[in-house]
Tab-separated table of C-alpha atoms (C1' of nucleotides) in Angstrom:
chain	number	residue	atom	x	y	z
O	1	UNK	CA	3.890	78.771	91.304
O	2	UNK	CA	5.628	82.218	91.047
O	3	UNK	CA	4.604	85.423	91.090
O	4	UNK	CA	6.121	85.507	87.742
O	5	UNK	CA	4.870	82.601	86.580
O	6	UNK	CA	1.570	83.487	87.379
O	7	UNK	CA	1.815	87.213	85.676
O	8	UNK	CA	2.861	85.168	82.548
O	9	UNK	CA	-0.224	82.762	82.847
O	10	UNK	CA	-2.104	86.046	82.434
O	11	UNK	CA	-0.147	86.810	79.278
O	12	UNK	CA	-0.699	83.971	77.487
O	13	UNK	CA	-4.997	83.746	78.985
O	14	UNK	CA	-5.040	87.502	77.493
O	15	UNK	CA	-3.066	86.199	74.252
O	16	UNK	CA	-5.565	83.921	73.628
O	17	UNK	CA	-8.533	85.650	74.506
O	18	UNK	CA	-7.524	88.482	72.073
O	19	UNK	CA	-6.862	85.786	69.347
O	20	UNK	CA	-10.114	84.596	69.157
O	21	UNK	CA	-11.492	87.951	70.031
O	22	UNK	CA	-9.791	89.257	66.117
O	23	UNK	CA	-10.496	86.112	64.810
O	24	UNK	CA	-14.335	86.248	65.219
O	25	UNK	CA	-14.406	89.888	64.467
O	26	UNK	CA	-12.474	89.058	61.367
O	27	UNK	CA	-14.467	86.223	60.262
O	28	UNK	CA	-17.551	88.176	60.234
O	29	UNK	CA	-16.558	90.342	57.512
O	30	UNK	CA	-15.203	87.526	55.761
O	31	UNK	CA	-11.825	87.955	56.617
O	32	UNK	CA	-8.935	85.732	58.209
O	33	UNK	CA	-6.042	87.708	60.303
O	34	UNK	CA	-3.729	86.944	57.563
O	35	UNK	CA	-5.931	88.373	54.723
O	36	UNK	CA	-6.718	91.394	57.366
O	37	UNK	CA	-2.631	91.838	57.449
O	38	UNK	CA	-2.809	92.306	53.634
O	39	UNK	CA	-5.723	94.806	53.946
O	40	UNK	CA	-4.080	96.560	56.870
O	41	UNK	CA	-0.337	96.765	54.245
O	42	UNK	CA	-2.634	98.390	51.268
O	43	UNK	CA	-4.290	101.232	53.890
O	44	UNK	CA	-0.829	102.072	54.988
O	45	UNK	CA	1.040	102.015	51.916
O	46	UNK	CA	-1.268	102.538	49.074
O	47	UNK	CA	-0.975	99.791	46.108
O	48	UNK	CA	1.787	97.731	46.257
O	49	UNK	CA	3.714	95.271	44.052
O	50	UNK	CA	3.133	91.425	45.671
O	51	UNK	CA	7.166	91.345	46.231
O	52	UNK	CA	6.928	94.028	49.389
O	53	UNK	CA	3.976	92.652	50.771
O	54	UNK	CA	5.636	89.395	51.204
O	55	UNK	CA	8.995	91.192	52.792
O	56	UNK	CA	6.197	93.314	54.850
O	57	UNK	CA	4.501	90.163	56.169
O	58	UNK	CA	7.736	88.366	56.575
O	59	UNK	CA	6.395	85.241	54.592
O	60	UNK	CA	7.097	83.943	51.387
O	61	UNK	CA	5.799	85.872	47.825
O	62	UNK	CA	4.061	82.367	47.112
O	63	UNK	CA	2.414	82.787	50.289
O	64	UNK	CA	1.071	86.144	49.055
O	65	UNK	CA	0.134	84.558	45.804
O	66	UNK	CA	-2.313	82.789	47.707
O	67	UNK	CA	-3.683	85.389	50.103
O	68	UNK	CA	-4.299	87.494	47.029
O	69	UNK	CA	-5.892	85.209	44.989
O	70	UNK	CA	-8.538	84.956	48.153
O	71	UNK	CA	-8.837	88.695	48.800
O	72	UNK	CA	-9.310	88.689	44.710
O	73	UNK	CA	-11.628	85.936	44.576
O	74	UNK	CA	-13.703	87.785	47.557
O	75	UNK	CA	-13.648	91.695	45.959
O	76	UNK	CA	-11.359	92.982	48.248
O	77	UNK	CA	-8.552	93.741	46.029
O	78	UNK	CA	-7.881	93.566	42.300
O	79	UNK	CA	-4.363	93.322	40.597
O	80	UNK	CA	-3.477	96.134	38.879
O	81	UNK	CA	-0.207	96.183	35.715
O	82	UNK	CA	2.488	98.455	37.208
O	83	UNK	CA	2.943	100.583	34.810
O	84	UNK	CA	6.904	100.773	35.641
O	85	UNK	CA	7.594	97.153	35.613
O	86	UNK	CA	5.732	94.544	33.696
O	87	UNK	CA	6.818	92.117	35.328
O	88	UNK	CA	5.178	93.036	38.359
O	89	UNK	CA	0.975	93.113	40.374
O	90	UNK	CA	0.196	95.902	41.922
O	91	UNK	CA	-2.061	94.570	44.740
O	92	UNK	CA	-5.193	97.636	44.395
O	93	UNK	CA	-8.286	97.885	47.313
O	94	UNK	CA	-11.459	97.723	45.634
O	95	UNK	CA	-13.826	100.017	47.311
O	96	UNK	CA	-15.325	97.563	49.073
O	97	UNK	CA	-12.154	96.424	50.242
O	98	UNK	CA	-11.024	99.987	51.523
O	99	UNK	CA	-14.353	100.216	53.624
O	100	UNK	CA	-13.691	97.006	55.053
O	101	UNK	CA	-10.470	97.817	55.787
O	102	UNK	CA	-11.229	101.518	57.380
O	103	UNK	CA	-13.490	98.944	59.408
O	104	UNK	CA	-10.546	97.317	60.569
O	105	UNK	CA	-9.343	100.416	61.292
O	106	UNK	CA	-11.793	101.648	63.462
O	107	UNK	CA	-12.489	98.197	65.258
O	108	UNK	CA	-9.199	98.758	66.453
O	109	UNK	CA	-10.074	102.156	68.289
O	110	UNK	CA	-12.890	100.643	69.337
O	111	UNK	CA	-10.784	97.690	71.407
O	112	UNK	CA	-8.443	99.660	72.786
O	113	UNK	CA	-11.226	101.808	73.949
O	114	UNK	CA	-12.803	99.148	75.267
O	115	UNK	CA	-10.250	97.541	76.887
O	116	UNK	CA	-8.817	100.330	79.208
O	117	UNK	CA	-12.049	102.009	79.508
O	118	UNK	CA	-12.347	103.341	83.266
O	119	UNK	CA	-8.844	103.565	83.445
O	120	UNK	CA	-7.123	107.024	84.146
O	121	UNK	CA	-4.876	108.170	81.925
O	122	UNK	CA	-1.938	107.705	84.239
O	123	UNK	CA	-2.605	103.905	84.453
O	124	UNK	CA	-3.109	103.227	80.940
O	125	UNK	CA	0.169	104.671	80.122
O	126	UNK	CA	1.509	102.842	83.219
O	127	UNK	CA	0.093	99.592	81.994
O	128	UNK	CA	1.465	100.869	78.302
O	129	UNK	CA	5.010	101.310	79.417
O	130	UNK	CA	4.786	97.641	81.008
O	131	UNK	CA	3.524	96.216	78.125
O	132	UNK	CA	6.563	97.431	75.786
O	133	UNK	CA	8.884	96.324	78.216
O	134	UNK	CA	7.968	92.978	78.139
O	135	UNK	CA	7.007	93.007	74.749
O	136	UNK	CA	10.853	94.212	74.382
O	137	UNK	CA	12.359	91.422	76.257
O	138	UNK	CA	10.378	89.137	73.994
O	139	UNK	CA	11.609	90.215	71.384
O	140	UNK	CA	15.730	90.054	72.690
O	141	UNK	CA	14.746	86.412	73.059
O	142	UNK	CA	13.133	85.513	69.134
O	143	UNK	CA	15.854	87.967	67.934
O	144	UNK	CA	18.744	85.724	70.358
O	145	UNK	CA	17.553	82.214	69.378
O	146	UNK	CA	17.541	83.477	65.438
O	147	UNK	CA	20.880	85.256	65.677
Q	1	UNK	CA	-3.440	107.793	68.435
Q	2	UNK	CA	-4.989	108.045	71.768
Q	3	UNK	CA	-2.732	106.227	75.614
Q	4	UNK	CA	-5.350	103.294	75.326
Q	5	UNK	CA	-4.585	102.962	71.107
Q	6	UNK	CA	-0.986	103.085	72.478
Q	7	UNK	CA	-0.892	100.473	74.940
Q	8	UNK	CA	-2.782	97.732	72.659
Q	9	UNK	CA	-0.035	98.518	70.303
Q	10	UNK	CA	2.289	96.953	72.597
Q	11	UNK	CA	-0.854	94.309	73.846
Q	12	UNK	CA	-0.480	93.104	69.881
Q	13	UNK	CA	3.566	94.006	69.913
Q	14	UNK	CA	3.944	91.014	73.062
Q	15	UNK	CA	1.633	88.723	71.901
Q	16	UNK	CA	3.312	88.296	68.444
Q	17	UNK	CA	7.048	88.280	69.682
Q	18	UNK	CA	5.693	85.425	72.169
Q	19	UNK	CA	3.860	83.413	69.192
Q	20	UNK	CA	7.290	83.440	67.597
Q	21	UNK	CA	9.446	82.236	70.962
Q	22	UNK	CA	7.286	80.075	71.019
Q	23	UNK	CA	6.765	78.671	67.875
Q	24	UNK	CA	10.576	78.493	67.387
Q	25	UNK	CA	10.987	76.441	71.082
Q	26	UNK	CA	8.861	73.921	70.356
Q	27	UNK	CA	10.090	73.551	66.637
Q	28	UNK	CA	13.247	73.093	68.433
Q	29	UNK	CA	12.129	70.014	69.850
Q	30	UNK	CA	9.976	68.879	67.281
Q	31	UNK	CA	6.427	70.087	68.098
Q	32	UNK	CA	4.515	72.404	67.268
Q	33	UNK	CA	1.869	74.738	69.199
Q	34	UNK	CA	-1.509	72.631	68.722
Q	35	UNK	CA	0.721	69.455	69.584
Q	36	UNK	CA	2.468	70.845	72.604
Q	37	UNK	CA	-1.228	71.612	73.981
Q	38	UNK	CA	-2.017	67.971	74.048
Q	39	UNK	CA	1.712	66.857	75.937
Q	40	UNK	CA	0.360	69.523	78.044
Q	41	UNK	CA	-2.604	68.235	78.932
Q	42	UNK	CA	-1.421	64.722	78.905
Q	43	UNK	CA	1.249	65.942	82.141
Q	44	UNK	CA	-1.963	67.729	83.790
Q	45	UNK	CA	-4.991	64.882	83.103
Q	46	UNK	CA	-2.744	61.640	82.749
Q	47	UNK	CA	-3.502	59.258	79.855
Q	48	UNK	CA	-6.806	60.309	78.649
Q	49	UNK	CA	-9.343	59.376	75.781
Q	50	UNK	CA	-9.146	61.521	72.662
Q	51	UNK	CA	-12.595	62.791	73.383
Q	52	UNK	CA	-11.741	64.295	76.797
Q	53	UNK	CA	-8.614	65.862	74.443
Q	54	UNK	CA	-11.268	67.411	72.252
Q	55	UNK	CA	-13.342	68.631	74.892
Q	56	UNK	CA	-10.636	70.522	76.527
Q	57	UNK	CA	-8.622	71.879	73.197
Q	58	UNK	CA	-12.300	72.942	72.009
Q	59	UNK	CA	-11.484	71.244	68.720
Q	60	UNK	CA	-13.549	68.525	66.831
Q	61	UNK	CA	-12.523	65.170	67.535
Q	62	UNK	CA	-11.060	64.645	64.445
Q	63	UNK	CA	-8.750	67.502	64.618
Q	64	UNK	CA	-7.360	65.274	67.537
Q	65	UNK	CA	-6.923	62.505	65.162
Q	66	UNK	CA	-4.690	64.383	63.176
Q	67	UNK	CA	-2.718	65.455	66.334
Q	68	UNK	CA	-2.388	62.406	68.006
Q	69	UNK	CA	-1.203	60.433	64.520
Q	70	UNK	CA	1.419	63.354	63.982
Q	71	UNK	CA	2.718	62.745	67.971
Q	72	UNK	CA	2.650	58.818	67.826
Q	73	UNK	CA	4.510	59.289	64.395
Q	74	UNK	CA	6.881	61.115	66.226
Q	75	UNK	CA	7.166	59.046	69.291
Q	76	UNK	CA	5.777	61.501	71.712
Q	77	UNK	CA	2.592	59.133	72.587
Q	78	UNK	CA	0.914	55.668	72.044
Q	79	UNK	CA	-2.735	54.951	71.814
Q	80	UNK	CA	-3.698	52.257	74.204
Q	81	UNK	CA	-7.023	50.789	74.821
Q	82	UNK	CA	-9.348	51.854	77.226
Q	83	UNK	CA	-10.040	48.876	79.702
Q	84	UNK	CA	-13.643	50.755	80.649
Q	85	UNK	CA	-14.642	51.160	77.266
Q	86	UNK	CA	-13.366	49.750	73.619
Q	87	UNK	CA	-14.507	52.320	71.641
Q	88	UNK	CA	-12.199	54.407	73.261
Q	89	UNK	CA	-8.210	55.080	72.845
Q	90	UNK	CA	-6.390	56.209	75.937
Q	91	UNK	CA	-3.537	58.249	74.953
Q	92	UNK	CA	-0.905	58.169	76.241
Q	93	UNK	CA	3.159	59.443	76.757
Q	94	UNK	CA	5.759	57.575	76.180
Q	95	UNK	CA	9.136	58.094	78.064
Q	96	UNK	CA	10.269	60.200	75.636
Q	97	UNK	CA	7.238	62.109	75.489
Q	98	UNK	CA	7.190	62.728	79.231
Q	99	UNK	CA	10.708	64.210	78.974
Q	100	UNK	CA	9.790	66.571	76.336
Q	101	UNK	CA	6.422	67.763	77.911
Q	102	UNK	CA	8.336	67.916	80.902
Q	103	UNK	CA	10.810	70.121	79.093
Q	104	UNK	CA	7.371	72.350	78.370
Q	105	UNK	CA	7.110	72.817	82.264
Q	106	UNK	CA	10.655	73.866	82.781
Q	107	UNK	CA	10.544	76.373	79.492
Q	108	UNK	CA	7.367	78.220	81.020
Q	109	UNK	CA	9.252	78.375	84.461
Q	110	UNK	CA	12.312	79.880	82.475
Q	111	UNK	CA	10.588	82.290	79.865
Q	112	UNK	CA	8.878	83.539	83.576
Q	113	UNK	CA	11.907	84.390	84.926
Q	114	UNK	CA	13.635	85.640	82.194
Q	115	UNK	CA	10.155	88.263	81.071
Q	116	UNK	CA	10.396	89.315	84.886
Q	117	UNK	CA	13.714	89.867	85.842
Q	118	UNK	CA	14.929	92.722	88.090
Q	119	UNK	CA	11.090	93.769	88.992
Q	120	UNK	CA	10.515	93.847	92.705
Q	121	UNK	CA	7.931	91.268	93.503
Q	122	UNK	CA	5.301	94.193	94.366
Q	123	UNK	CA	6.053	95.359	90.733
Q	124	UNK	CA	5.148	91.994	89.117
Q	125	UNK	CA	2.061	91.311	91.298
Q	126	UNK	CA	0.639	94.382	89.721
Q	127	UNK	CA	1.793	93.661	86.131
Q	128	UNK	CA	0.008	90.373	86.551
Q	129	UNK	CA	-2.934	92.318	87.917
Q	130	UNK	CA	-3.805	94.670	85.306
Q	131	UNK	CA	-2.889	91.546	82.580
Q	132	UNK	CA	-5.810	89.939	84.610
Q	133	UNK	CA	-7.919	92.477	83.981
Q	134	UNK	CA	-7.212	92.837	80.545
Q	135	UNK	CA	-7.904	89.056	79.566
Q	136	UNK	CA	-11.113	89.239	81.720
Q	137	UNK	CA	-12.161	91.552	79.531
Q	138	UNK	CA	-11.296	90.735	76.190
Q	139	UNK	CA	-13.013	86.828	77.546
Q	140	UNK	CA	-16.153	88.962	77.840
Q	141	UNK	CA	-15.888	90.495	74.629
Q	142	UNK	CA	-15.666	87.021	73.236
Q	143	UNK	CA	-18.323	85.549	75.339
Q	144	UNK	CA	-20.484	88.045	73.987
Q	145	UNK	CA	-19.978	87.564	70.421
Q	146	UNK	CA	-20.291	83.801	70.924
Q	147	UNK	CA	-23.562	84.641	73.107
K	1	DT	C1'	-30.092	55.736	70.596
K	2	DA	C1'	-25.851	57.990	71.935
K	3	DT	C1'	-20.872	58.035	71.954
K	4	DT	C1'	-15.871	57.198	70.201
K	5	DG	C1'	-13.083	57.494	66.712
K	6	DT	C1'	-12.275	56.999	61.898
K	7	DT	C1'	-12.414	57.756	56.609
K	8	DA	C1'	-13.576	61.158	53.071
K	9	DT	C1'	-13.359	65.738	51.640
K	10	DA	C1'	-12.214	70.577	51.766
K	11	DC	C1'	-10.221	75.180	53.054
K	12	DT	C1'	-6.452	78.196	54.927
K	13	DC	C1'	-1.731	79.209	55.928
K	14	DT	C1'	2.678	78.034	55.302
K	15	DA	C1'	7.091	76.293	52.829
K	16	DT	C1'	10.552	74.800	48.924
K	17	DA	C1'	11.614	74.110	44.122
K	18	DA	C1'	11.217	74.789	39.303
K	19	DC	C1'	9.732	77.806	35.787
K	20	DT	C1'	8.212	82.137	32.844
K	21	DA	C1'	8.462	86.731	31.762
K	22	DT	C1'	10.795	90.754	32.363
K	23	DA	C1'	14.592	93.843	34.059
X	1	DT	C1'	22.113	87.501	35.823
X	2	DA	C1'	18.603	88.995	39.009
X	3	DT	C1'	13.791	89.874	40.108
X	4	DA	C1'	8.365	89.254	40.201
X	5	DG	C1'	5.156	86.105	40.203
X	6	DT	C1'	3.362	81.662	39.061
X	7	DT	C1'	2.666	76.385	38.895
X	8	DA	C1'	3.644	72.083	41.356
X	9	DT	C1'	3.934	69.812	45.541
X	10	DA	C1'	3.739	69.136	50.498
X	11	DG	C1'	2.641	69.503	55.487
X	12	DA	C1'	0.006	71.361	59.495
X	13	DG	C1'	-4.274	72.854	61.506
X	14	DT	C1'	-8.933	73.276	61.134
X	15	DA	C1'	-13.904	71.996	59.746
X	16	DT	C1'	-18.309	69.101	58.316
X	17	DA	C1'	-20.416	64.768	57.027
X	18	DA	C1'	-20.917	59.881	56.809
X	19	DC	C1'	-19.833	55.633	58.954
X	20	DA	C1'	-18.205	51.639	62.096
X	21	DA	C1'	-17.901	49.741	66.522
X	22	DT	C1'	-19.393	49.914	70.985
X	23	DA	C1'	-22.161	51.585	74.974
DNA sequence: TATTGTTATACTCTATAACTATA
DNA sequence: TATAGTTATAGAGTATAACAATA
């Protein structure tokens, strides 16, 4: 086996190992990674209408249809009328779902603290700049085998 | 947003461009993710009972029911009998699923080369080095929930 | 008794298609 | 006509529980 192949065996152990890392973490608040991606949208953007949540997400509106019916079901959000188009939801954080989701926030910190802790800053940034060069080249592939 | 916030950017950046290459490659050939992982264990282990399957996918065994119906309905596998024990079903690949796991093999080979390319050999041998140390730890952080 | 795999049931995420209400 | 969101339907992945056949 390469030396490339075996740098990529890494990537995929650590891919899955973070995976189920955010999944448990998730799960204990009651939350699923896509739900959390909704919560994550409404922090960042304030309410929104269902419509750019599901071009956010890249996923269909029915899809978010059913997120937010869980989130709703669970407290996290509530839809709101938009008072500029009736047509549309504006997807709202209840409080409870804005301290779960400064939670989210904050577990993140908390990983990335975690997981370079030790480090100097020289290497993290080293390993950083790595990182978004493969991450990049990814990317040129998905982006080559949808074009 | 602090070097180490940075870098898991691009940690969470690579691992969902590679979700999608993925995804879309094996959709390609007709498979997707959670059946590829049994071809792929089926090239490693040989014909094996669904149990062992379970075991080493840490799934339920009737999750592998599910997987193994959608593969044989596809043509990927068969489910023979076990000449040491009839409770159990041996499954196994068929030619054509052979030539697509064996496709699998090739694909990681090539998605190596291509994430690596240009790096000096020294350069990837670190890469894979600090990706070690990252999925090490993110593993503990998982053991230690599950603990 | 313990193990292998299945049927029964359910939940989540995802998609397409048809439809309603509104723009 | 176009857009926002829903109902209807379907498939994949996952789970627990109850059960049959076999060890």
């Amino acid at each position: 086996m390469s030396a490339a192949e075996r740098a990529l065996d890494q990537v995929l152990r650590l891919t899955l190992a973070l995976e189920q890392d955010m999944t448990s973490s998730l799960a204990r608040v009651g939350l699923t990674p896509a739900r959390s991606h909704v919560l994550w949208l409404l922090v960042a953007e304030g309410p929104s209408p269902q419509v750019a949540l599901a071009r956010a997400l890249d996923v269909t509106p029915r899809n978010v249809t059913g997120l937010v019916d869980g989130l709703e079901r669970d407290g996290f959000v509530t839809r709101e009328p938009d008072p500029s188009d009736r047509r549309a939801q504006r997807v709202t954080l209840t409080p409870r779902g804005r301290e779960v989701a400064d939670g989210l926030v904050a577990g993140r910190s908390t990983l990335a603290a975690q997981l370079f802790a030790g480090l100097s800053a020289e290497r993290v940034e080293s390993i950083g700049s790595d990182l978004e060069l493969l991450a990049a080249r990814v990317e040129a592939l998905v982006a080559e085998a949808a074009g």
